[in-house]
Tab-separated table of C-alpha atoms in Angstrom:
chain	number	residue	atom	x	y	z
J	1	MET	CA	0.001	-0.007	0.008
J	2	ASP	CA	1.666	3.402	-1.132
J	3	ARG	CA	-0.573	6.533	-0.085
J	4	SER	CA	2.488	8.398	-1.385
J	5	GLU	CA	2.161	7.680	-5.268
J	6	PRO	CA	0.500	10.870	-6.850
J	7	TRP	CA	-2.605	10.263	-7.645
J	8	GLU	CA	-1.879	11.259	-11.404
J	9	THR	CA	0.133	8.538	-11.944
J	10	ILE	CA	-2.389	5.878	-10.266
J	11	ALA	CA	-5.095	7.274	-12.224
J	12	ARG	CA	-3.315	6.725	-15.751
J	13	ARG	CA	-1.619	3.567	-14.416
J	14	THR	CA	-5.525	2.451	-13.791
J	15	ALA	CA	-7.177	4.256	-17.177
J	16	ILE	CA	-3.988	2.188	-19.374
J	17	ARG	CA	-5.279	-1.508	-17.465
J	18	LEU	CA	-8.567	-0.879	-17.963
J	19	GLU	CA	-8.187	0.203	-21.175
J	20	GLN	CA	-6.415	-3.144	-21.727
J	21	ALA	CA	-8.939	-5.454	-19.875
J	22	GLY	CA	-10.520	-7.845	-21.541
J	23	HIS	CA	-14.303	-7.450	-20.919
J	24	GLY	CA	-14.853	-8.780	-16.981
J	25	GLN	CA	-11.761	-7.703	-15.660
J	26	HIS	CA	-12.214	-4.926	-15.009
J	27	ARG	CA	-12.973	-5.260	-11.043
J	28	ALA	CA	-9.881	-7.233	-10.619
J	29	ILE	CA	-8.343	-4.797	-11.850
J	30	LEU	CA	-9.242	-2.192	-9.699
J	31	ASP	CA	-8.972	-4.144	-6.178
J	32	GLU	CA	-5.509	-5.078	-7.293
J	33	ILE	CA	-4.936	-1.631	-8.101
J	34	ALA	CA	-6.655	-0.383	-4.316
J	35	ARG	CA	-4.935	-3.152	-2.200
J	36	GLU	CA	-1.786	-1.721	-4.456
J	37	THR	CA	-2.474	2.088	-3.584
J	38	GLY	CA	-4.811	1.677	-0.731
J	39	TYR	CA	-7.654	3.528	-1.752
J	40	VAL	CA	-11.328	1.973	-2.950
J	41	THR	CA	-12.504	1.250	-6.065
J	42	SER	CA	-15.097	4.109	-6.510
J	43	SER	CA	-11.723	6.198	-6.249
J	44	LEU	CA	-10.123	5.061	-8.458
J	45	ARG	CA	-13.054	5.247	-11.094
J	46	SER	CA	-12.966	9.120	-9.750
J	47	MET	CA	-9.171	9.894	-10.451
J	48	VAL	CA	-10.032	8.253	-13.608
J	49	THR	CA	-13.110	10.284	-14.971
J	50	VAL	CA	-10.538	13.247	-13.448
J	51	LEU	CA	-7.859	12.300	-15.736
J	52	HIS	CA	-10.072	12.614	-18.867
J	53	PHE	CA	-11.132	15.709	-17.598
J	54	LEU	CA	-7.841	17.237	-17.633
J	55	GLY	CA	-7.532	15.460	-21.242
J	56	PHE	CA	-10.614	17.574	-22.423
J	57	LEU	CA	-9.648	20.759	-20.558
J	58	GLU	CA	-6.050	20.723	-21.878
J	59	ALA	CA	-7.941	21.216	-25.200
J	60	HIS	CA	-10.036	23.500	-24.046
J	61	ASP	CA	-7.222	26.129	-22.013
J	62	ALA	CA	-3.527	24.716	-22.326
J	63	ASP	CA	-2.262	26.880	-19.221
J	64	LEU	CA	-6.131	26.521	-17.162
J	65	ALA	CA	-5.427	22.909	-17.598
J	66	ALA	CA	-1.858	23.615	-16.189
J	67	ALA	CA	-2.686	24.801	-12.918
J	68	ALA	CA	-5.260	22.802	-12.437
J	69	ARG	CA	-3.244	19.987	-12.524
J	70	SER	CA	-1.651	21.194	-8.880
J	71	LEU	CA	-4.692	20.147	-7.378
J	72	SER	CA	-6.310	17.099	-5.345
J	73	TYR	CA	-8.761	15.199	-7.535
J	74	ILE	CA	-11.270	15.223	-5.156
J	75	VAL	CA	-11.213	19.067	-6.026
J	76	LEU	CA	-10.895	18.240	-9.637
J	77	SER	CA	-13.942	15.774	-9.472
J	78	ILE	CA	-16.298	18.670	-8.184
J	79	ILE	CA	-14.697	20.756	-11.181
J	80	GLU	CA	-15.495	17.858	-13.026
J	81	ARG	CA	-19.455	17.433	-11.980
J	82	TRP	CA	-20.026	20.710	-12.198
J	83	TRP	CA	-18.622	21.140	-15.854
J	84	ARG	CA	-20.732	18.310	-16.573
J	85	HIS	CA	-24.233	20.250	-15.675
J	86	ASP	CA	-22.531	24.222	-16.066
J	87	PRO	CA	-19.868	24.183	-17.966
J	88	GLU	CA	-19.957	28.385	-17.389
J	89	GLY	CA	-20.238	28.499	-13.624
J	90	ALA	CA	-16.679	25.853	-13.572
J	91	GLU	CA	-14.404	27.531	-15.436
J	92	THR	CA	-15.403	30.381	-13.037
J	93	ALA	CA	-15.402	28.430	-9.661
J	94	LEU	CA	-11.554	26.220	-10.673
J	95	MET	CA	-10.189	30.070	-11.740
J	96	SER	CA	-11.199	31.229	-8.801
J	97	PHE	CA	-10.120	28.092	-6.366
J	98	LEU	CA	-7.187	28.235	-7.960
J	99	ARG	CA	-6.439	32.877	-7.123
J	100	SER	CA	-8.136	31.424	-3.440
J	101	PRO	CA	-8.404	28.136	-2.156
J	102	GLU	CA	-11.638	27.596	0.101
J	103	PRO	CA	-12.235	24.596	1.809
J	104	VAL	CA	-13.676	21.484	-0.762
J	105	ARG	CA	-16.745	21.195	1.628
J	106	THR	CA	-17.766	25.076	0.764
J	107	LEU	CA	-16.500	23.952	-3.136
J	108	ALA	CA	-19.095	21.148	-2.941
J	109	ASP	CA	-21.842	22.898	-1.643
J	110	ARG	CA	-21.761	26.009	-4.223
J	111	GLU	CA	-21.605	22.882	-6.443
J	112	LYS	CA	-24.666	21.090	-5.906
J	113	ALA	CA	-26.822	24.799	-5.388
J	114	ALA	CA	-25.117	24.788	-9.000
J	115	ARG	CA	-26.636	21.463	-9.766
J	116	ARG	CA	-30.125	21.921	-7.925
J	117	MET	CA	-30.671	25.877	-9.984
J	118	ASN	CA	-29.361	24.086	-13.071
J	119	GLY	CA	-30.920	20.403	-13.055
J	120	PRO	CA	-33.931	18.622	-14.199
J	121	ALA	CA	-37.091	19.751	-12.476
J	122	GLU	CA	-39.034	16.906	-10.278
J	123	PRO	CA	-41.647	15.518	-13.016
J	124	SER	CA	-45.353	16.585	-11.838
J	125	SER	CA	-48.557	14.439	-11.920
J	126	ASN	CA	-48.898	16.421	-15.324
J	127	ASP	CA	-46.138	16.051	-17.037
J	128	ALA	CA	-45.803	12.866	-18.068
J	129	GLY	CA	-41.669	12.119	-16.530
J	130	LEU	CA	-40.599	15.121	-19.035
J	131	ALA	CA	-37.488	17.559	-17.203
J	132	LYS	CA	-36.009	20.751	-17.794
J	133	PRO	CA	-32.482	19.648	-19.304
J	134	ALA	CA	-28.974	20.751	-17.453
J	135	PRO	CA	-27.949	23.814	-19.753
J	136	ASP	CA	-24.811	22.527	-21.969
J	137	ALA	CA	-24.081	19.772	-20.310
J	138	THR	CA	-20.883	17.545	-21.308
J	139	VAL	CA	-20.678	14.095	-21.518
J	140	PHE	CA	-16.982	12.498	-21.719
J	141	LEU	CA	-16.919	8.979	-23.302
J	142	SER	CA	-14.858	7.317	-22.353
J	143	ARG	CA	-14.289	3.326	-22.265
J	144	ALA	CA	-13.005	2.874	-18.823
J	145	PRO	CA	-14.851	4.507	-16.798
J	146	THR	CA	-18.062	3.860	-18.395
J	147	PRO	CA	-19.517	7.293	-19.039
J	148	ARG	CA	-22.316	8.248	-17.521
J	149	ILE	CA	-25.665	11.092	-18.183
J	150	ARG	CA	-26.863	13.014	-15.102
J	151	ALA	CA	-31.130	11.790	-15.942
J	152	GLY	CA	-33.535	10.703	-13.421
J	153	ASN	CA	-35.403	7.163	-14.007
J	154	HIS	CA	-38.898	9.069	-14.881
J	155	ALA	CA	-36.481	11.782	-17.438
J	156	ALA	CA	-37.746	11.348	-21.145
J	157	LEU	CA	-35.269	10.722	-23.029
J	158	LEU	CA	-35.235	13.470	-25.646
J	159	SER	CA	-35.465	15.920	-22.652
J	160	VAL	CA	-32.247	14.099	-21.023
J	161	LEU	CA	-30.440	14.192	-24.697
J	162	HIS	CA	-31.808	17.160	-25.611
J	163	ASP	CA	-28.690	19.804	-24.184
J	164	HIS	CA	-25.852	17.225	-23.724
J	165	ARG	CA	-23.280	17.817	-25.708
J	166	PHE	CA	-20.475	14.319	-26.025
J	167	VAL	CA	-17.349	14.737	-26.367
J	168	ASP	CA	-15.910	11.775	-27.833
J	169	GLY	CA	-12.256	10.436	-27.053
J	170	ALA	CA	-9.372	7.337	-27.427
J	171	GLN	CA	-7.360	7.376	-24.766
J	172	VAL	CA	-3.609	7.272	-26.385
J	173	PRO	CA	-0.642	5.915	-24.126
J	174	ASP	CA	2.609	9.046	-25.654
J	175	GLY	CA	5.760	8.546	-25.184
J	176	ARG	CA	5.895	9.436	-21.567
J	177	GLY	CA	3.831	6.703	-20.746
J	178	GLN	CA	0.730	9.764	-20.288
J	179	LEU	CA	-3.209	9.641	-22.260
J	180	GLN	CA	-3.943	11.639	-24.561
J	181	VAL	CA	-7.355	12.582	-25.250
J	182	HIS	CA	-8.040	12.414	-29.199
J	183	PRO	CA	-10.874	13.877	-30.991
J	184	ARG	CA	-12.018	11.399	-33.150
J	185	ARG	CA	-13.861	12.162	-36.347
J	186	GLY	CA	-16.884	10.180	-38.251
J	187	ALA	CA	-17.929	9.800	-42.032
J	188	HIS	CA	-19.822	13.321	-42.084
J	189	GLY	CA	-17.346	15.020	-39.937
J	190	SER	CA	-16.847	15.535	-36.452
J	191	TRP	CA	-20.228	15.219	-34.305
J	192	SER	CA	-18.280	15.174	-30.867
J	193	GLY	CA	-18.981	18.248	-28.750
J	194	GLN	CA	-21.377	19.902	-31.085
J	195	ARG	CA	-25.041	21.170	-30.321
J	196	LEU	CA	-26.955	18.669	-32.024
J	197	GLU	CA	-31.050	19.022	-32.683
J	198	TRP	CA	-32.551	15.952	-30.586
J	199	ARG	CA	-35.842	15.206	-32.528
J	200	ALA	CA	-38.071	12.346	-31.893
J	201	ALA	CA	-37.851	8.967	-33.966
J	202	ASP	CA	-39.995	8.810	-36.942
J	203	GLU	CA	-41.435	5.804	-38.411
J	204	LEU	CA	-38.610	4.910	-40.347
J	205	TRP	CA	-36.406	4.941	-36.865
J	206	ARG	CA	-39.077	3.736	-34.949
J	207	ARG	CA	-39.077	0.741	-36.625
J	208	ARG	CA	-34.886	0.618	-36.322
J	209	LYS	CA	-36.165	0.522	-31.812
J	210	VAL	CA	-34.710	3.601	-32.078
J	211	GLY	CA	-35.850	6.072	-29.619
J	212	ALA	CA	-34.353	9.838	-30.473
J	213	VAL	CA	-32.522	11.240	-33.345
J	214	GLY	CA	-29.438	14.062	-33.189
J	215	TYR	CA	-29.739	15.688	-36.159
J	216	LEU	CA	-26.005	17.908	-37.483
J	217	GLY	CA	-28.201	20.071	-40.037
J	218	THR	CA	-29.806	18.029	-42.013
J	219	HIS	CA	-27.940	15.288	-41.035
J	220	PRO	CA	-28.515	12.543	-38.299
J	221	ALA	CA	-25.397	12.095	-36.539
J	222	VAL	CA	-26.300	10.454	-33.639
J	223	ALA	CA	-28.471	8.219	-33.145
J	224	ALA	CA	-29.856	6.610	-29.860
J	225	PHE	CA	-31.833	4.083	-28.242
J	226	GLU	CA	-32.639	3.205	-24.285
J	227	VAL	CA	-32.788	-0.317	-21.976
J	228	ARG	CA	-35.733	-0.168	-19.235
J	229	SER	CA	-34.109	-1.381	-16.354
J	230	SER	CA	-34.342	-5.761	-16.369
J	231	SER	CA	-36.126	-7.708	-13.701
J	232	SER	CA	-32.830	-9.356	-12.388
J	233	PRO	CA	-29.574	-9.129	-14.054
J	234	ASP	CA	-29.307	-12.193	-15.918
J	235	ILE	CA	-32.162	-11.197	-17.653
J	236	LEU	CA	-30.217	-8.471	-19.145
J	237	ARG	CA	-27.194	-10.453	-19.451
J	238	ASP	CA	-29.419	-12.933	-22.150
J	239	ARG	CA	-30.608	-9.321	-23.744
J	240	ALA	CA	-26.706	-7.318	-23.969
J	241	PRO	CA	-25.218	-9.408	-26.374
J	242	GLU	CA	-27.576	-8.340	-29.006
J	243	LEU	CA	-28.379	-5.010	-27.893
J	244	ILE	CA	-24.561	-3.959	-28.455
J	245	LEU	CA	-24.587	-5.775	-32.074
J	246	ARG	CA	-28.200	-3.616	-32.669
J	247	GLY	CA	-26.407	-0.443	-31.695
J	248	HIS	CA	-23.699	-2.136	-34.622
J	249	GLY	CA	-26.093	-1.943	-37.335
J	250	LEU	CA	-27.501	1.398	-36.703
J	251	ARG	CA	-24.027	2.371	-38.001
J	252	ALA	CA	-25.235	2.183	-41.302
J	253	ALA	CA	-27.783	5.062	-40.355
J	254	ALA	CA	-26.005	7.562	-38.323
J	255	ASP	CA	-22.402	8.592	-37.759
J	256	CYS	CA	-22.855	7.268	-33.544
J	257	VAL	CA	-25.451	5.342	-31.965
J	258	LEU	CA	-25.745	5.988	-28.081
J	259	ILE	CA	-26.859	3.208	-26.304
J	260	ILE	CA	-28.471	4.615	-22.800
J	261	LEU	CA	-29.122	2.131	-20.588
J	262	PRO	CA	-31.043	2.593	-16.586
J	263	ASP	CA	-27.826	2.391	-14.426
J	264	ALA	CA	-24.684	2.118	-12.919
J	265	LYS	CA	-25.824	-2.069	-12.244
J	266	ALA	CA	-26.378	-2.109	-15.983
J	267	ALA	CA	-23.577	0.018	-16.897
J	268	GLU	CA	-21.395	-3.813	-14.939
J	269	VAL	CA	-23.614	-6.246	-17.049
J	270	PHE	CA	-22.670	-4.811	-20.383
J	271	ASP	CA	-18.554	-4.174	-19.307
J	272	ARG	CA	-18.661	-7.544	-18.842
J	273	ILE	CA	-19.578	-8.898	-21.908
J	274	ASP	CA	-17.460	-10.318	-24.139
J	275	LEU	CA	-18.072	-10.487	-28.467
J	276	GLY	CA	-14.511	-9.537	-29.073
J	277	ALA	CA	-12.671	-5.908	-29.613
J	278	PRO	CA	-14.436	-5.078	-32.271
J	279	TYR	CA	-17.723	-4.936	-29.819
J	280	VAL	CA	-16.163	-2.991	-26.405
J	281	ASN	CA	-17.652	0.613	-25.495
J	282	GLY	CA	-17.285	2.885	-28.236
J	283	SER	CA	-15.820	0.096	-30.881
J	284	CYS	CA	-17.305	2.194	-34.856
J	285	ASP	CA	-18.537	4.696	-32.675
J	286	VAL	CA	-21.071	2.744	-30.748
J	287	TRP	CA	-21.740	3.549	-26.751
J	288	TRP	CA	-23.486	2.265	-23.950
J	289	LEU	CA	-23.548	5.122	-20.791
J	290	TYR	CA	-26.215	5.064	-17.341
J	291	ARG	CA	-28.273	7.375	-16.393
J	292	ASP	CA	-26.560	8.617	-13.177
J	293	PRO	CA	-29.655	11.181	-10.472
J	294	THR	CA	-26.587	12.289	-8.341
């Protein structure tokens, strides 16, 4: 156990091992690194998420990213969570914290207050589960950890997707063993990070079991469908291969496919499905991600 090792070093090692692991091996790898470092597995996942965020931040503002690297991963995890629902507020909070650090609890309370202000409204009896979307929320797509989208169980798919930006990145270790995040481009140009116009699926898309389509102009850039909660993990485990293959089949009609899972437990089931390298999460721009109400 060595808690003296810098968190970013641990995060890079964890991310590389998770990226190279086969399906079903993630939990064992996280448990092994947890024993080596003394951190719990949830902290390791958080470190990897923050590492991806720093890669995004470096492309957004290299100087700000360089300064942010002096902060603890706990502080950066709060900023990353804030950035998902309020990028402008998160950037302001980060710059303010760098100038004049405040207690971590105070920063966390400010993020929660901003989330309540910008987050989905509780559905009323007259609202059929529709929710106010978070303005300019960002979802960072990565193979490890499984990406998440902030949304309650009752929020309608269109309202969940409407104001989110989906940023696609490939984890590529550089010569120094560091992870760099490189945006990828589809056949019709980059959809990554673009403001998409989300529409309900028409009859043709519904035949393909698609729930919503994100357009760039008239081009269907992203197709999304959601997976409902199953009564047991075994049922979902049996369905998962067919659902993943359905997503790959939709790639003939859209540059990217999003499979929206109901919760983190469903994501764990999908992560353990082994259909080979061509069908891992993110391969061919077919992603599965899960709803996270927090």
